[in-house]
């Protein structure tokens, strides 16, 4: 009887375990399905963003023609992934276009996407692999959270990831930012696992993940620095606990790991460039990358890159890509924050971007670390593994001198989700604090639902929400040219036969079907059918918020683009920036395409100060 009882108990326990695992898999699948559905919904409504043009067509050219010169600043892996995604329909490469010989990646990408009548289909196909990468990153976030703090931490992290508006926005863009986020998370997770139990298998996974970083984005040294910070913290932890033998043993293992990473990264770089030194296989390309001496100002870095290039230690395309990245802070990049513009930006730009565009519930969860302790298992190393790399990345981003958008903080977002999941578990472990966790997660979900499907334009309540965020930040923070299709739908819905359009972006208004006459805009390669430099009573004006705030019209040497403005019976000539200021001061928008293109009707009824 006792034996039968034990057998029944064993079967009952096994059955309960299977049910528990089944429920867990179902819950994960639901959250992943929610994430994918929201991502594809957004992708289906958005035009090409500014940078996607220089990755899709040039990425396909890399695959077919083995030429890397069109977008030297883009590491090869993500553009080639986008190119691979469109390859099943065998699109035509417009090598006869002047942009090919001029090595103009943006113009070539525009001709590739919109020159063969399949722009929408090509864009959709190119975006699909990035949705798959997002699923992989979501699973990595869940599994890392489970390893750190159990099921509560895992599901908290996955929930925060699945409906994070910035991750949803970038999960379908054919761009570099999401790829480096995935690689960074996998590398740090693998390193954490290795530090807990340094086995050969975990070491190999760590090496593979870190080795992928240099061919994903040329800001890869930051990934290495983040890993180094975690490794040093682990060694310091052992020294603090007087485990000198363990610290010495781990030091040797980490040294071997570092050597293996360097060797694997070197091999990966050569493989990504087809084991060829030269960047291009097309002798008819007339332009060549600027010399490294011209790109890199810092003497020691310039000497190192020149030596590597001269001795062919790495492919020319890789070396020039790193040099182009180092040259970014020296370029005329106008940055906007809360009504102010400056070249290069300010040291506090990225912290302010985090404060204004990160959901407040997630910020509160992170701050709660000071008040509520998380799961105890491996607590010290676990929290350091996610918090320290995020701090290191943010510090270097603040010092780089190229402040352009929240998307450059993408590599730390999965870390913040894991960290937030850790704190969800800490709150859930205390019965009295569970209502706080429910309120925070509900608030988080409502914020994302409010902005859907225009996730890129998310701003939290500190900025006044997505309706008013443009007053603080523009460009890729909310206006990356993605709402052109939305404008076309709005014109059809409202029966607008013509709008005067000032567009910021790289997509084609003609392809989208916008009935426009073009005002001055900030575009890469669009050639409008009809121009105008006047604003008159009765006009309907559609203007991207980046242009509305006049950001790139303030660049040194930029044309003033004077407009003839006749709105009060007296004609005036004023610079474009002043005309946009006048528009905001005297007229209220009557409609909005997404959150990035405002429509004004220049009639007395829509004046803020009616006369």
XYZ file of C-alpha atoms in Angstrom:
611
model
C 0.000 0.000 0.000
C 2.801 2.428 0.878
C 4.524 1.670 -2.412
C 1.328 2.345 -4.368
C 0.903 5.571 -2.419
C 4.408 6.750 -3.310
C 3.819 5.831 -6.955
C 0.538 7.759 -7.010
C 2.221 10.744 -5.395
C 5.036 10.603 -7.946
C 2.596 10.466 -10.855
C 0.589 13.327 -9.365
C 3.771 15.414 -8.980
C 4.861 14.706 -12.556
C 1.408 15.594 -13.837
C 1.426 18.883 -11.901
C 4.857 19.699 -13.306
C 3.672 19.083 -16.871
C 0.638 21.304 -16.286
C 2.863 24.033 -14.834
C 5.231 23.862 -17.806
C 2.286 23.886 -20.209
C 0.836 27.008 -18.572
C 4.246 28.678 -18.691
C 4.698 27.921 -22.400
C 1.190 29.158 -23.139
C 1.776 32.429 -21.251
C 5.068 33.016 -23.066
C 3.423 32.283 -26.417
C 0.610 34.767 -25.684
C 3.051 37.556 -24.834
C 5.192 36.811 -27.903
C 2.100 36.738 -30.129
C 1.013 40.074 -28.693
C 4.443 41.531 -29.420
C 4.609 40.186 -32.979
C 1.042 41.267 -33.778
C 1.656 44.820 -32.557
C 4.967 44.976 -34.437
C 3.451 43.795 -37.729
C 0.461 46.106 -37.296
C 2.807 49.055 -36.957
C 4.975 47.863 -39.868
C 1.951 47.606 -42.149
C 1.014 51.259 -41.556
C 4.404 52.922 -41.742
C 6.495 54.255 -44.602
C 10.211 53.646 -44.841
C 12.143 55.385 -42.081
C 15.037 57.643 -42.964
C 17.831 55.079 -42.527
C 16.097 52.031 -43.986
C 16.822 53.152 -47.545
C 20.570 52.905 -47.029
C 20.284 49.357 -45.681
C 17.798 47.530 -47.920
C 19.022 48.269 -51.459
C 22.717 48.575 -50.548
C 22.379 45.414 -48.431
C 21.071 43.534 -51.447
C 23.952 44.937 -53.503
C 26.362 43.547 -50.926
C 24.893 40.096 -51.346
C 24.657 40.099 -55.149
C 27.621 42.234 -56.201
C 29.875 41.803 -53.155
C 30.385 45.569 -52.964
C 30.375 47.351 -49.612
C 31.071 50.957 -50.596
C 27.506 52.255 -50.811
C 27.064 52.474 -47.027
C 30.541 52.252 -45.495
C 29.341 53.317 -42.037
C 26.939 50.355 -41.811
C 28.412 47.093 -40.517
C 27.553 44.280 -42.947
C 25.355 41.866 -41.018
C 22.037 43.740 -40.736
C 22.007 45.242 -44.282
C 22.802 41.801 -45.685
C 19.942 40.335 -43.649
C 17.570 42.910 -45.154
C 18.973 42.155 -48.613
C 18.533 38.433 -48.076
C 14.902 38.986 -47.098
C 14.067 40.670 -50.437
C 16.138 38.280 -52.554
C 13.337 35.694 -53.166
C 11.568 38.116 -55.528
C 14.843 38.891 -57.377
C 14.517 42.690 -57.431
C 16.497 44.646 -60.005
C 19.578 46.562 -58.876
C 19.603 49.994 -60.572
C 23.346 50.023 -61.290
C 22.728 52.274 -64.296
C 21.528 55.056 -61.983
C 24.046 57.873 -61.325
C 23.779 57.136 -57.595
C 25.619 53.850 -58.156
C 28.710 55.408 -59.670
C 28.567 58.276 -57.199
C 28.492 55.760 -54.318
C 25.416 57.475 -52.865
C 23.834 54.797 -50.688
C 20.698 56.768 -49.805
C 19.916 57.771 -53.397
C 20.652 54.240 -54.615
C 18.403 52.810 -51.909
C 15.634 55.191 -52.958
C 15.884 54.107 -56.612
C 15.974 50.463 -55.547
C 12.893 50.744 -53.347
C 10.737 53.066 -55.420
C 12.068 52.651 -58.939
C 10.472 49.287 -59.728
C 6.901 49.763 -58.529
C 7.210 47.401 -55.570
C 8.252 49.714 -52.772
C 5.648 48.485 -50.308
C 6.370 44.822 -50.939
C 10.153 45.234 -50.736
C 9.878 47.211 -47.501
C 7.558 44.617 -45.942
C 9.855 41.709 -46.848
C 12.952 43.526 -45.606
C 11.333 44.135 -42.229
C 10.191 40.588 -41.513
C 13.569 39.170 -40.358
C 13.856 41.956 -37.804
C 10.546 40.895 -36.278
C 12.047 37.403 -35.950
C 15.125 38.905 -34.264
C 12.788 40.638 -31.833
C 11.186 37.319 -30.919
C 14.651 35.877 -30.273
C 15.546 38.844 -28.077
C 12.253 38.537 -26.193
C 12.992 34.873 -25.453
C 16.524 35.741 -24.336
C 15.095 38.382 -22.000
C 12.655 35.855 -20.548
C 15.237 33.111 -20.066
C 17.808 35.439 -18.555
C 15.168 36.787 -16.189
C 14.263 33.236 -15.180
C 17.901 32.433 -14.531
C 18.289 35.558 -12.420
C 15.160 35.464 -10.288
C 12.753 32.704 -11.208
C 9.352 32.792 -12.936
C 8.170 36.105 -11.499
C 11.301 37.863 -12.732
C 11.090 36.102 -16.112
C 7.470 37.001 -16.801
C 7.974 40.509 -15.482
C 10.899 40.995 -17.876
C 9.011 39.490 -20.826
C 5.922 41.617 -20.148
C 8.037 44.775 -19.992
C 9.795 43.772 -23.204
C 6.748 42.626 -25.176
C 4.852 45.901 -24.881
C 7.726 48.359 -24.613
C 6.858 51.052 -27.201
C 10.437 51.709 -28.307
C 11.188 48.004 -28.740
C 7.915 47.562 -30.630
C 8.831 50.458 -32.914
C 12.308 49.231 -33.789
C 11.408 45.538 -33.875
C 10.368 45.887 -37.534
C 12.781 48.501 -38.888
C 15.473 47.272 -41.272
C 18.176 49.049 -39.352
C 21.293 48.437 -37.247
C 19.997 49.385 -33.809
C 17.947 46.287 -33.105
C 20.668 43.895 -34.251
C 23.232 45.324 -31.850
C 20.643 45.183 -29.047
C 20.180 41.462 -29.617
C 23.911 40.783 -29.801
C 24.603 42.838 -26.659
C 21.944 41.004 -24.643
C 23.076 37.568 -25.795
C 26.722 38.401 -25.082
C 26.073 39.685 -21.560
C 23.705 36.817 -20.739
C 26.253 34.283 -21.972
C 28.985 36.015 -19.968
C 26.817 35.967 -16.836
C 26.219 32.244 -17.282
C 29.946 31.673 -17.822
C 30.855 33.611 -14.686
C 28.438 31.487 -12.648
C 29.758 28.232 -14.081
C 32.755 28.538 -16.438
C 32.258 25.558 -18.745
C 33.590 25.071 -22.261
C 30.106 25.247 -23.785
C 29.209 28.495 -22.045
C 32.571 29.935 -22.986
C 31.955 29.065 -26.648
C 28.525 30.763 -26.566
C 30.072 33.863 -24.977
C 32.787 34.008 -27.624
C 30.284 33.592 -30.458
C 28.014 36.354 -29.132
C 30.779 38.891 -28.584
C 32.379 38.030 -31.937
C 29.140 38.949 -33.733
C 29.190 42.502 -32.367
C 31.836 43.973 -34.742
C 29.913 42.905 -37.847
C 26.579 44.101 -36.428
C 27.426 47.732 -35.691
C 30.696 49.631 -35.606
C 29.966 50.910 -32.105
C 30.907 47.366 -30.973
C 33.721 48.547 -28.625
C 30.943 49.598 -26.240
C 29.723 45.990 -26.122
C 33.234 44.863 -25.237
C 33.485 47.545 -22.546
C 30.169 46.452 -21.061
C 31.417 42.874 -20.920
C 34.721 43.957 -19.387
C 32.869 45.886 -16.674
C 30.846 42.796 -15.757
C 33.968 40.601 -15.693
C 35.858 43.055 -13.478
C 32.882 43.304 -11.132
C 32.830 39.523 -10.813
C 36.537 39.454 -9.977
C 36.069 42.234 -7.445
C 33.200 40.295 -5.881
C 35.474 37.301 -5.321
C 38.198 39.505 -3.841
C 35.705 41.115 -1.455
C 34.654 37.644 -0.301
C 38.373 36.753 0.176
C 38.173 34.073 -2.480
C 41.663 34.813 -3.820
C 42.109 31.375 -5.336
C 38.801 31.646 -7.163
C 39.689 35.147 -8.367
C 43.015 33.956 -9.765
C 41.399 30.982 -11.511
C 38.659 33.193 -12.976
C 41.280 35.716 -14.156
C 42.992 33.032 -16.201
C 39.724 31.860 -17.678
C 38.692 35.404 -18.580
C 42.055 36.031 -20.227
C 41.599 32.945 -22.399
C 38.036 34.044 -23.127
C 39.231 37.508 -24.220
C 41.831 36.022 -26.557
C 39.205 33.719 -28.054
C 36.810 36.647 -28.560
C 39.452 38.681 -30.401
C 40.344 35.763 -32.668
C 36.695 34.908 -33.372
C 35.822 38.572 -34.042
C 38.755 38.851 -36.457
C 37.569 35.754 -38.319
C 33.949 36.995 -38.338
C 35.017 40.326 -39.853
C 36.857 38.591 -42.690
C 33.951 36.202 -43.287
C 31.418 39.063 -43.431
C 33.487 40.765 -46.135
C 33.926 37.573 -48.143
C 37.568 37.148 -47.086
C 38.481 39.987 -49.449
C 40.635 42.958 -48.574
C 39.070 45.427 -50.988
C 35.675 46.935 -50.235
C 34.277 46.643 -53.741
C 34.156 44.316 -56.679
C 32.811 46.981 -59.063
C 35.560 48.957 -60.795
C 33.079 51.455 -62.279
C 32.424 53.137 -58.912
C 34.116 56.508 -59.162
C 34.168 57.676 -55.556
C 36.236 56.138 -52.805
C 36.047 56.493 -49.013
C 37.930 59.461 -47.525
C 41.395 58.595 -46.206
C 41.512 57.400 -42.627
C 43.792 60.333 -41.796
C 40.975 62.645 -42.822
C 38.331 60.850 -40.758
C 40.053 60.175 -37.432
C 41.434 63.095 -35.434
C 42.772 61.224 -32.404
C 46.415 60.436 -33.137
C 46.764 56.986 -31.544
C 43.517 55.692 -33.071
C 44.481 57.117 -36.460
C 47.875 55.373 -36.296
C 46.259 52.075 -35.268
C 43.679 52.107 -38.079
C 46.228 53.164 -40.705
C 48.565 50.357 -39.598
C 45.765 47.782 -39.754
C 44.747 49.020 -43.186
C 48.262 49.190 -44.637
C 49.111 45.691 -43.432
C 45.704 44.287 -44.488
C 45.075 42.865 -41.040
C 41.343 43.469 -41.542
C 39.179 44.123 -44.612
C 39.298 47.695 -45.915
C 35.525 47.995 -45.579
C 35.668 47.138 -41.893
C 38.495 49.582 -41.149
C 36.816 52.412 -43.061
C 33.514 51.677 -41.326
C 35.141 52.069 -37.906
C 36.845 55.279 -39.090
C 33.532 56.666 -40.368
C 31.923 55.918 -37.000
C 34.724 57.684 -35.128
C 34.220 60.693 -37.391
C 30.533 61.089 -36.474
C 31.033 63.656 -33.679
C 32.906 65.920 -36.128
C 30.010 66.043 -38.573
C 27.475 68.837 -38.742
C 24.711 67.068 -36.855
C 22.117 69.463 -35.484
C 20.507 68.296 -32.243
C 17.234 69.600 -30.840
C 16.065 69.595 -27.232
C 13.162 71.580 -25.783
C 13.292 74.471 -28.235
C 17.085 74.645 -28.386
C 19.376 73.482 -31.157
C 23.121 72.847 -31.111
C 25.745 71.047 -33.145
C 26.487 67.696 -31.534
C 24.118 68.208 -28.617
C 24.719 68.297 -24.874
C 26.148 65.869 -22.310
C 22.765 65.585 -20.587
C 20.864 64.783 -23.796
C 20.685 60.993 -23.373
C 19.682 61.060 -19.676
C 16.872 63.475 -20.570
C 15.828 61.249 -23.482
C 15.614 58.306 -21.078
C 13.517 60.323 -18.647
C 11.090 61.569 -21.328
C 10.707 58.486 -23.538
C 10.976 55.580 -21.099
C 7.586 54.590 -19.601
C 7.389 56.057 -16.105
C 6.342 52.705 -14.521
C 9.601 51.176 -15.752
C 11.572 54.113 -14.339
C 9.795 53.658 -11.005
C 10.606 49.955 -10.986
C 14.288 50.735 -11.520
C 14.290 53.371 -8.774
C 12.551 50.941 -6.414
C 15.797 48.953 -6.311
C 16.904 51.439 -3.645
C 13.919 50.530 -1.449
C 12.925 46.940 -2.209
C 15.451 44.124 -2.423
C 15.030 41.586 -5.208
C 15.396 37.781 -5.205
C 18.301 36.667 -3.075
C 19.721 33.913 -5.301
C 22.951 35.224 -6.882
C 21.593 38.677 -6.047
C 24.801 40.688 -6.068
C 26.252 39.413 -9.356
C 22.850 39.195 -11.017
C 21.908 42.824 -10.489
C 25.398 44.040 -11.358
C 25.250 42.102 -14.637
C 22.300 44.162 -15.900
C 22.748 47.495 -14.097
C 26.486 48.037 -14.515
C 26.619 47.520 -18.318
C 23.672 49.884 -18.740
C 25.480 52.539 -16.707
C 28.726 52.034 -18.652
C 26.922 52.317 -21.988
C 25.047 55.455 -20.922
C 28.250 57.110 -19.665
C 30.055 56.542 -22.974
C 27.016 57.609 -25.004
C 26.968 60.885 -23.056
C 30.632 61.521 -23.800
C 30.647 60.575 -27.497
C 29.349 63.927 -28.760
C 26.782 62.570 -31.211
C 23.357 62.950 -29.591
C 20.690 62.103 -32.121
C 18.024 59.839 -30.679
C 16.702 57.321 -28.163
C 17.423 54.566 -30.660
C 21.117 54.816 -29.794
C 20.210 53.617 -26.297
C 18.523 50.488 -27.677
C 21.258 48.081 -26.451
C 20.393 48.857 -22.828
C 16.603 48.549 -23.148
C 16.485 44.718 -22.803
C 18.765 45.099 -19.760
C 16.338 47.588 -18.244
C 13.481 45.146 -18.900
C 15.344 42.352 -17.091
C 16.173 44.741 -14.274
C 12.531 45.844 -14.145
C 11.440 42.187 -14.092
C 13.760 41.657 -11.147
C 11.926 44.401 -9.283
C 8.514 43.051 -10.300
C 9.562 39.795 -8.631
C 10.716 41.730 -5.554
C 7.341 43.470 -5.233
C 5.393 40.279 -5.934
C 7.282 38.412 -3.210
C 5.711 40.737 -0.642
C 1.942 40.322 -0.449
C 1.417 43.888 0.696
C 3.310 45.281 -2.317
C 1.565 43.220 -4.996
C -1.068 45.911 -5.698
C 1.777 48.316 -6.494
C 3.154 45.855 -9.064
C -0.302 45.458 -10.625
C -0.784 49.244 -10.835
C 2.642 49.804 -12.392
C 2.217 47.052 -15.001
C -1.307 48.234 -15.858
C -0.081 51.805 -16.247
C 2.741 50.533 -18.454
C 0.311 48.652 -20.710
C -2.101 51.580 -20.981
C 0.717 53.901 -22.069
C 1.631 51.582 -24.922
C -2.000 51.069 -25.962
C -2.517 54.822 -26.036
C 0.161 55.391 -28.688
C -0.437 52.231 -30.768
C 0.354 51.645 -33.589
C 2.600 54.747 -33.683
C 5.078 53.350 -31.180
C 8.070 55.416 -32.319
C 6.313 58.607 -31.181
C 5.852 57.437 -27.589
C 6.571 59.976 -24.878
C 5.700 59.519 -21.232
C 3.671 61.827 -19.015
C 6.729 63.921 -18.103
C 6.732 65.158 -21.722
C 2.960 65.466 -21.920
C 2.495 62.222 -23.836
C 2.928 61.604 -27.585
C 0.812 64.648 -28.453
C 3.364 67.079 -27.009
C 6.637 65.162 -27.063
C 7.798 66.923 -30.244
C 8.290 70.080 -28.171
C 11.195 68.312 -26.452
C 12.606 65.898 -29.032
C 12.210 65.362 -32.766
C 14.082 63.470 -35.501
C 14.211 59.698 -34.901
C 12.723 60.167 -31.430
C 9.285 60.632 -32.975
C 9.633 61.759 -36.609
C 11.705 59.496 -38.840
C 9.574 59.879 -41.968
C 7.400 56.926 -40.933
C 3.971 58.596 -41.154
C 3.813 59.357 -44.880
C 1.429 56.444 -45.534
C -0.681 57.718 -42.638
C -0.799 61.153 -44.295
C -2.016 59.619 -47.566
C -4.791 57.760 -45.709
C -5.748 60.921 -43.881
C -5.941 62.921 -47.120
C -8.289 60.309 -48.591
C -10.368 60.209 -45.432
C -10.755 64.014 -45.280
C -11.139 64.441 -49.028
C -8.088 66.696 -49.324
C -7.179 67.245 -52.978
C -3.911 69.085 -52.358
C -1.611 69.795 -49.430
C 1.522 71.879 -49.290
C 3.957 69.358 -47.888
C 7.166 69.925 -45.935
C 8.387 66.389 -45.312
C 11.228 65.083 -43.174
C 12.214 61.620 -44.343
C 13.347 59.435 -47.185
C 10.139 57.749 -48.399
C 8.324 58.755 -51.577
C 5.133 60.846 -51.272
C 4.334 59.852 -54.856
C 4.557 56.161 -54.006
C 2.413 56.719 -50.894
C -0.206 58.588 -52.918
C -0.049 61.943 -51.123
C -1.682 64.757 -53.185
C 1.022 67.339 -52.583
C 2.840 70.418 -53.721
C 6.266 70.472 -52.108
C 7.446 73.081 -49.641
C 11.090 72.974 -48.554
C 11.764 69.745 -46.659
C 14.619 67.611 -45.355
C 14.779 64.590 -47.630
C 17.587 62.541 -49.091
C 16.621 61.938 -52.685
C 12.967 62.670 -53.396
C 12.406 64.840 -56.496
C 9.020 66.577 -56.115
C 6.734 66.976 -59.129
C 5.892 70.549 -58.152
C 7.506 73.076 -55.813
C 6.149 76.123 -54.050
C 7.664 78.797 -51.827
C 4.440 80.468 -50.781
C 1.784 80.177 -48.098
C -1.575 81.718 -48.924
C -5.012 81.970 -47.318
C -6.980 78.744 -47.701
C -3.887 76.520 -48.050
C -3.708 73.168 -46.281
C -0.169 72.707 -44.995
C 1.231 69.308 -43.930
C 4.545 69.593 -42.101
C 6.732 67.082 -40.297
C 7.440 68.153 -36.739
C 11.238 68.106 -37.300
C 10.756 70.716 -40.023
C 8.141 72.518 -37.945
C 10.753 73.046 -35.238
C 13.236 74.196 -37.915
C 16.024 71.902 -36.725
C 18.076 71.271 -39.872
C 17.424 74.716 -41.299
C 19.672 76.073 -38.545
C 22.768 74.224 -39.719
C 25.722 76.526 -40.472
C 25.593 77.493 -44.124
C 22.068 76.121 -44.670
C 19.781 78.049 -46.988
C 17.139 80.197 -45.298
C 14.519 79.065 -47.854
C 12.534 82.325 -47.763
C 8.784 81.848 -48.167
C 6.266 84.322 -49.488
C 3.682 84.438 -46.735
C 0.403 86.235 -47.403
C -1.999 85.424 -44.611
C -3.263 88.770 -43.417
C -3.718 90.558 -46.707
C -0.120 91.809 -46.675
C 2.602 89.731 -48.356
C 5.720 89.032 -46.296
C 8.956 87.263 -47.123
C 10.362 85.350 -44.204
C 12.868 82.493 -43.729
C 11.360 79.030 -43.503
C 12.139 78.766 -39.772
C 10.292 82.013 -39.052
C 7.371 80.922 -41.230
C 7.053 77.715 -39.185
C 7.186 79.694 -35.950
C 4.455 81.965 -37.289
C 2.388 78.923 -38.230
C 2.591 77.468 -34.710
C 1.899 80.800 -33.061
C -1.167 81.773 -35.059
C -2.812 78.497 -36.193
C -3.900 75.294 -34.525
C -3.509 71.987 -36.405
C -6.838 70.529 -37.467
C -5.516 67.007 -38.023
C -2.430 64.896 -37.482
C -0.927 61.986 -39.404
C 0.293 59.729 -36.652
C 2.080 62.014 -34.231
C 4.752 63.352 -36.593
C 2.969 65.234 -39.414
C 0.684 68.138 -38.511
C -1.942 69.559 -40.853
C -2.882 73.233 -40.739
C -5.685 74.945 -42.626
C -4.893 78.610 -43.211
C -8.387 79.945 -42.656
C -9.669 82.402 -40.034
C -11.664 79.690 -38.226
C -8.438 77.815 -37.403
C -6.517 80.793 -36.082
C -5.492 80.739 -32.454
C -6.056 84.508 -32.375
C -9.130 84.943 -34.652
C -9.642 88.342 -36.204
